[in-house]
XYZ file of C-alpha atoms in Angstrom:
322
model
C 28.066 25.242 -31.936
C 26.949 25.518 -28.158
C 25.286 22.597 -26.504
C 22.177 22.748 -24.984
C 21.975 22.096 -21.254
C 19.709 19.189 -20.278
C 18.161 18.804 -16.969
C 19.190 15.691 -15.106
C 16.603 12.936 -14.899
C 14.940 12.541 -11.538
C 16.092 9.106 -10.192
C 13.381 8.551 -7.201
C 10.048 10.061 -6.591
C 9.378 9.653 -3.000
C 5.584 9.614 -2.288
C 4.672 10.628 1.275
C 0.836 10.113 2.198
C -0.295 12.048 5.335
C -3.689 12.508 7.360
C -3.720 13.858 10.759
C -0.084 12.873 11.629
C 1.269 15.895 13.433
C 3.109 13.631 16.149
C 4.953 11.592 13.578
C 5.581 13.186 10.116
C 8.559 15.211 11.122
C 10.285 11.824 11.776
C 9.139 10.577 8.245
C 10.447 13.689 6.466
C 13.782 13.906 8.572
C 14.366 10.150 7.761
C 13.977 11.128 3.735
C 16.116 14.214 4.191
C 18.974 12.200 5.985
C 19.548 10.004 3.036
C 22.975 9.985 1.889
C 23.060 9.482 -1.746
C 23.992 11.127 -4.978
C 20.792 10.477 -6.375
C 18.349 13.111 -7.759
C 14.988 12.719 -5.900
C 11.654 14.657 -5.561
C 9.650 14.208 -2.509
C 5.573 14.606 -3.358
C 3.854 14.941 0.010
C -0.090 14.658 -0.350
C -1.977 15.632 2.621
C -5.532 14.538 2.616
C -7.134 17.490 4.211
C -5.798 16.894 7.702
C -7.654 18.600 10.728
C -4.585 18.761 12.920
C -1.298 20.409 12.565
C 0.159 18.190 9.961
C -0.409 20.718 6.997
C 1.511 23.474 8.888
C 4.438 21.202 9.524
C 4.532 20.127 5.904
C 4.449 23.657 4.815
C 7.552 24.483 6.899
C 9.458 21.585 5.604
C 8.406 22.693 2.066
C 9.694 26.470 2.642
C 13.118 24.852 3.814
C 13.515 22.383 1.096
C 11.618 23.813 -2.046
C 14.352 22.124 -4.432
C 13.079 18.865 -3.380
C 9.680 18.987 -1.606
C 6.496 19.581 -3.530
C 3.445 19.854 -1.341
C -0.140 19.001 -2.443
C -2.686 20.192 0.462
C -6.114 18.800 -0.186
C -9.008 20.944 0.773
C -11.302 17.965 0.790
C -10.658 14.535 1.812
C -10.222 12.135 -1.159
C -9.228 8.918 0.638
C -5.782 7.602 0.915
C -6.186 5.562 -2.386
C -6.833 8.384 -4.651
C -4.201 10.448 -2.765
C -1.554 7.736 -3.846
C -2.850 7.653 -7.215
C -2.939 11.329 -7.815
C 0.796 11.481 -6.604
C 1.767 8.880 -8.943
C 0.485 10.842 -11.878
C 2.796 13.574 -10.900
C 5.803 11.431 -10.260
C 8.871 11.905 -12.466
C 11.247 9.729 -11.213
C 12.625 6.416 -12.784
C 11.834 4.776 -9.378
C 9.190 5.190 -6.649
C 9.447 5.051 -2.851
C 6.546 5.358 -0.537
C 6.395 6.379 2.833
C 3.392 6.888 5.077
C 3.514 9.977 7.340
C 3.718 7.897 10.485
C 6.390 5.638 9.412
C 10.004 6.480 8.859
C 13.173 4.915 7.306
C 16.032 3.483 9.562
C 18.946 3.320 7.225
C 20.464 6.581 5.804
C 21.730 4.608 2.603
C 17.988 3.215 1.747
C 17.601 4.663 -1.352
C 21.046 4.340 -2.611
C 21.380 0.563 -1.848
C 17.943 -0.168 -3.632
C 18.779 2.003 -6.507
C 21.984 0.444 -7.089
C 20.288 -3.110 -6.874
C 17.513 -2.462 -9.485
C 19.955 -0.778 -11.727
C 22.067 -3.863 -11.992
C 19.062 -6.491 -11.784
C 16.712 -5.460 -14.523
C 14.682 -8.653 -14.020
C 13.135 -7.248 -10.748
C 10.330 -4.842 -10.523
C 10.836 -3.957 -7.037
C 13.407 -4.243 -3.939
C 11.805 -4.657 -0.538
C 13.162 -5.402 2.963
C 12.085 -6.237 6.442
C 10.909 -3.543 8.634
C 10.901 -2.953 12.664
C 7.387 -2.544 14.208
C 7.493 0.569 16.478
C 4.653 1.793 18.969
C 3.528 5.224 18.969
C 6.476 6.559 20.767
C 8.905 4.905 18.367
C 9.903 2.302 20.469
C 10.387 -1.223 18.859
C 7.638 -3.758 19.558
C 9.667 -7.011 19.355
C 6.517 -9.321 19.945
C 5.477 -8.444 16.315
C 9.149 -8.624 15.136
C 9.636 -7.618 11.427
C 6.079 -6.986 9.759
C 5.272 -8.665 6.330
C 8.647 -10.220 5.851
C 8.760 -12.701 3.174
C 11.048 -15.690 4.011
C 12.371 -16.237 0.251
C 14.550 -13.867 -1.894
C 12.144 -13.793 -4.964
C 8.669 -12.947 -4.573
C 6.679 -13.663 -7.638
C 2.867 -13.164 -9.202
C 2.368 -16.719 -8.140
C 3.263 -16.069 -4.502
C 0.786 -13.312 -4.314
C -1.952 -15.249 -5.904
C -1.336 -18.371 -3.774
C -0.781 -16.518 -0.465
C -2.458 -13.096 -0.696
C 0.631 -11.810 1.485
C 2.848 -8.866 0.554
C 6.441 -9.470 0.066
C 7.222 -6.412 2.182
C 5.618 -3.604 3.944
C 4.928 -0.767 1.628
C 7.872 1.785 3.349
C 10.384 -0.754 2.700
C 9.776 -0.790 -1.198
C 11.467 0.852 -4.283
C 9.802 0.038 -7.419
C 10.256 0.829 -11.050
C 7.808 3.639 -11.986
C 5.652 1.648 -14.417
C 3.302 4.273 -14.225
C 5.322 6.653 -16.292
C 4.365 4.546 -19.431
C 0.900 4.004 -18.583
C -2.295 5.957 -18.955
C -4.031 6.935 -15.707
C -7.022 5.041 -16.652
C -4.681 1.636 -17.071
C -3.948 2.027 -13.113
C -6.924 3.944 -11.651
C -7.778 0.537 -10.162
C -5.658 1.787 -7.332
C -8.354 3.772 -5.933
C -11.427 2.229 -7.663
C -10.943 -1.219 -6.030
C -10.853 0.152 -2.487
C -10.768 3.670 -1.045
C -8.182 3.388 1.559
C -6.110 0.347 0.605
C -3.580 0.049 -2.381
C -0.757 -2.043 -1.092
C -1.936 -5.335 -2.729
C -3.176 -3.716 -5.721
C 0.189 -1.894 -6.506
C 1.833 -5.182 -5.770
C -0.331 -6.924 -8.587
C 0.377 -4.274 -10.975
C 4.151 -4.421 -10.208
C 4.417 -8.346 -10.043
C 2.683 -8.379 -13.517
C 5.813 -7.037 -14.906
C 8.644 -8.860 -12.680
C 9.320 -10.192 -9.132
C 10.249 -8.645 -6.150
C 13.626 -9.197 -4.443
C 13.330 -9.434 -0.662
C 16.380 -8.450 1.473
C 17.135 -9.437 4.920
C 18.190 -6.040 6.021
C 15.823 -3.768 8.072
C 15.591 -0.542 6.482
C 12.413 0.904 7.729
C 10.306 1.243 10.859
C 6.400 0.834 10.836
C 4.252 2.328 13.136
C 1.487 0.035 14.722
C -0.974 1.811 16.703
C -4.410 0.293 17.263
C -6.129 2.502 19.596
C -9.524 4.351 19.441
C -9.410 7.983 18.203
C -6.128 7.455 16.047
C -6.283 8.393 12.504
C -3.987 5.464 11.334
C -5.466 2.467 8.962
C -5.490 0.168 11.657
C -7.808 2.135 14.119
C -10.034 3.391 11.317
C -10.239 -0.208 10.030
C -11.193 -1.828 13.486
C -13.587 0.855 14.029
C -15.463 -0.164 10.860
C -18.340 -2.832 11.659
C -18.266 -3.859 8.082
C -14.381 -4.602 8.065
C -14.735 -8.185 7.587
C -17.205 -7.704 4.250
C -14.953 -4.921 3.087
C -11.610 -6.696 3.358
C -13.362 -9.874 1.547
C -14.620 -7.838 -1.229
C -11.346 -6.036 -1.756
C -9.520 -9.245 -3.294
C -12.736 -10.393 -4.960
C -13.197 -7.099 -6.831
C -9.478 -7.008 -7.643
C -9.776 -10.444 -9.183
C -12.630 -9.473 -11.372
C -10.517 -6.493 -12.572
C -7.305 -8.701 -12.955
C -9.175 -11.448 -15.186
C -10.182 -8.888 -17.621
C -7.013 -6.620 -17.757
C -4.136 -9.119 -16.990
C -5.263 -12.561 -17.955
C -5.199 -13.968 -14.484
C -4.438 -17.904 -14.583
C -7.492 -19.917 -14.572
C -7.891 -21.437 -11.163
C -6.062 -18.462 -9.372
C -8.262 -16.763 -6.952
C -7.314 -13.688 -4.965
C -10.511 -13.996 -2.707
C -10.711 -17.758 -1.736
C -8.311 -17.530 0.964
C -10.251 -14.381 2.650
C -13.356 -16.543 2.752
C -12.911 -16.601 6.517
C -13.536 -12.804 6.579
C -16.995 -12.938 5.027
C -17.713 -15.914 7.182
C -17.133 -13.481 10.064
C -19.307 -10.898 8.612
C -21.837 -13.247 8.196
C -21.660 -14.274 11.845
C -21.417 -10.866 12.822
C -24.751 -10.171 10.947
C -26.588 -12.963 12.974
C -25.001 -12.271 16.667
C -25.338 -8.277 16.252
C -28.049 -7.756 13.661
C -28.472 -4.364 12.309
C -30.439 -3.055 9.164
C -27.218 -1.686 7.691
C -25.314 -4.843 8.204
C -28.371 -7.036 6.463
C -28.433 -4.777 3.556
C -24.833 -5.264 2.776
C -25.354 -8.872 3.023
C -28.617 -8.927 0.970
C -26.790 -6.774 -1.546
C -24.179 -9.471 -1.985
C -26.339 -12.271 -2.099
C -28.660 -10.498 -4.376
C -25.997 -9.885 -7.190
C -24.436 -12.589 -9.604
C -20.963 -11.580 -8.135
C -17.653 -13.015 -7.864
C -17.970 -13.813 -4.142
C -20.678 -16.202 -4.902
C -18.111 -18.453 -6.544
C -16.566 -18.938 -2.913
C -19.872 -19.876 -1.260
C -18.783 -23.094 -0.332
C -15.515 -21.978 1.083
C -17.445 -19.422 3.319
C -19.935 -22.284 4.356
C -17.034 -24.407 5.277
C -15.353 -21.794 7.130
C -18.635 -21.164 9.153
C -18.841 -24.768 9.924
C -15.252 -24.934 11.100
C -16.002 -21.688 13.372
C -18.759 -23.675 15.317
């Protein structure tokens, strides 16, 4: 009796998030295609309605690499978080690796190294490394050194709760694809808690399953560009006059969700350490008042909301700022 041929399982789903990155996206895709590996991988590139030449560049790569590159071109901008969530829903790989369209991988064995480690260490949910900071021209920024590099080998849920820091920059991470065994509504918090930021939400979901292993190797480059007119997260974030309120609410809302769905330990607060951000927003409301800022402030104060639990931290921080 003839045996039926079975298609080989996808080892890694590589998620590429792009938005108006025509100057950088080729370097990102090339750094994936240069990987020396025996793994079966897929590239899911989601472009969030770019208005520059990014979609055309991606189309060119998809035409040349149809066997590995699946392109999702959005007609309307959905935000980075929903873009990421939607690509996760489409992923088939046993593991997930994420690369922003303006970052790139440095090591041609990145995928194989991380895959081999996670295969032999089932106790870890993810593997991350250090990364090199580069400017818009790809030149190293040694003043910033290695971005978001944890100094211990194992990063746990307790570490995230205590520090509100990431174990490693997202482009350095390979993680188990926990989403294949979950319903979309079980992880739609990825876009519901913040429209543009997913890294710490993703870390929280993964750390609930197991720790990260933090390698000393430098496997990836993170492009740090904070200039007016740029379309990266830092430039957009710093142009937002509500950014301090926004980044205070992010952990507070995530904590509310985690208490309901993850049984967050008593006495653990994701937002407490971000009281300074809210204090800074209050100061901005006083120093540069505007109707919109005051409406934001009134909305928070007028609700029985999680941030009110941190009011004394806010007041303490305001006093220390004087």
